[in-house]
């Protein structure tokens, strides 16, 4: 990966009301807003993850654990 030093991950460590929140998740519009407001950001993508997903390949079903998905332009 030639540009690996240009990849960043957003991590939240804060509070909403009395609840402490920590995690690598953001609201849906975050990537678009960051790209529009920070000129140095070339591309932004939001990743989704699921604990379990059924994937079908050639009619065969597979149960995949810890499944992650990103937009088509992720890399």
Short mmCIF file of C-alpha atoms in Angstrom, two decimals, residues 16-74:
data_model
loop_
_atom_site.label_atom_id
_atom_site.label_comp_id
_atom_site.label_asym_id
_atom_site.label_seq_id
_atom_site.Cartn_x
_atom_site.Cartn_y
_atom_site.Cartn_z
CA UNK A 16 -23.50 12.21 25.53
CA UNK A 17 -25.36 13.36 28.61
CA UNK A 18 -24.24 11.05 31.40
CA UNK A 19 -23.32 8.19 29.06
CA UNK A 20 -19.66 7.67 28.19
CA UNK A 21 -19.06 6.61 24.61
CA UNK A 22 -15.94 5.12 23.09
CA UNK A 23 -15.66 3.59 19.68
CA UNK A 24 -14.70 3.89 16.05
CA UNK A 25 -18.12 4.89 14.77
CA UNK A 26 -19.67 8.12 13.54
CA UNK A 27 -22.96 9.45 12.22
CA UNK A 28 -23.79 8.74 8.57
CA UNK A 29 -22.94 12.23 7.17
CA UNK A 30 -19.53 12.51 8.89
CA UNK A 31 -17.35 11.41 5.93
CA UNK A 32 -19.12 13.77 3.51
CA UNK A 33 -18.95 16.71 5.92
CA UNK A 34 -15.24 16.19 6.66
CA UNK A 35 -14.43 15.97 2.95
CA UNK A 36 -16.38 19.16 2.21
CA UNK A 37 -14.92 21.16 5.12
CA UNK A 38 -11.26 20.07 5.17
CA UNK A 39 -9.48 20.74 1.85
CA UNK A 40 -6.62 18.28 2.56
CA UNK A 41 -9.02 15.32 2.62
CA UNK A 42 -8.86 13.71 -0.82
CA UNK A 43 -11.40 10.96 -0.18
CA UNK A 44 -13.56 9.77 2.70
CA UNK A 45 -15.50 6.55 3.14
CA UNK A 46 -17.76 5.20 5.84
CA UNK A 47 -17.34 1.58 6.86
CA UNK A 48 -20.14 -0.62 8.17
CA UNK A 49 -19.80 -3.81 10.15
CA UNK A 50 -22.07 -6.64 11.21
CA UNK A 51 -21.46 -9.47 13.66
CA UNK A 52 -22.86 -12.05 11.24
CA UNK A 53 -23.81 -11.93 7.57
CA UNK A 54 -24.94 -14.58 5.10
CA UNK A 55 -22.93 -14.32 1.88
CA UNK A 56 -24.07 -16.20 -1.24
CA UNK A 57 -21.55 -17.26 -3.89
CA UNK A 58 -22.61 -19.38 -6.87
CA UNK A 59 -25.77 -20.48 -5.06
CA UNK A 60 -23.85 -21.56 -1.93
CA UNK A 61 -24.54 -19.71 1.36
CA UNK A 62 -21.80 -18.94 3.89
CA UNK A 63 -22.18 -17.45 7.37
CA UNK A 64 -19.41 -14.89 7.85
CA UNK A 65 -18.51 -13.44 11.25
CA UNK A 66 -17.22 -9.88 11.81
CA UNK A 67 -18.19 -8.71 8.32
CA UNK A 68 -17.04 -5.24 7.18
CA UNK A 69 -18.15 -3.34 4.10
CA UNK A 70 -17.13 -0.04 2.54
CA UNK A 71 -18.11 1.96 -0.50
CA UNK A 72 -16.77 0.87 -3.89
CA UNK A 73 -14.07 3.58 -3.86
CA UNK A 74 -12.54 2.49 -0.54
#
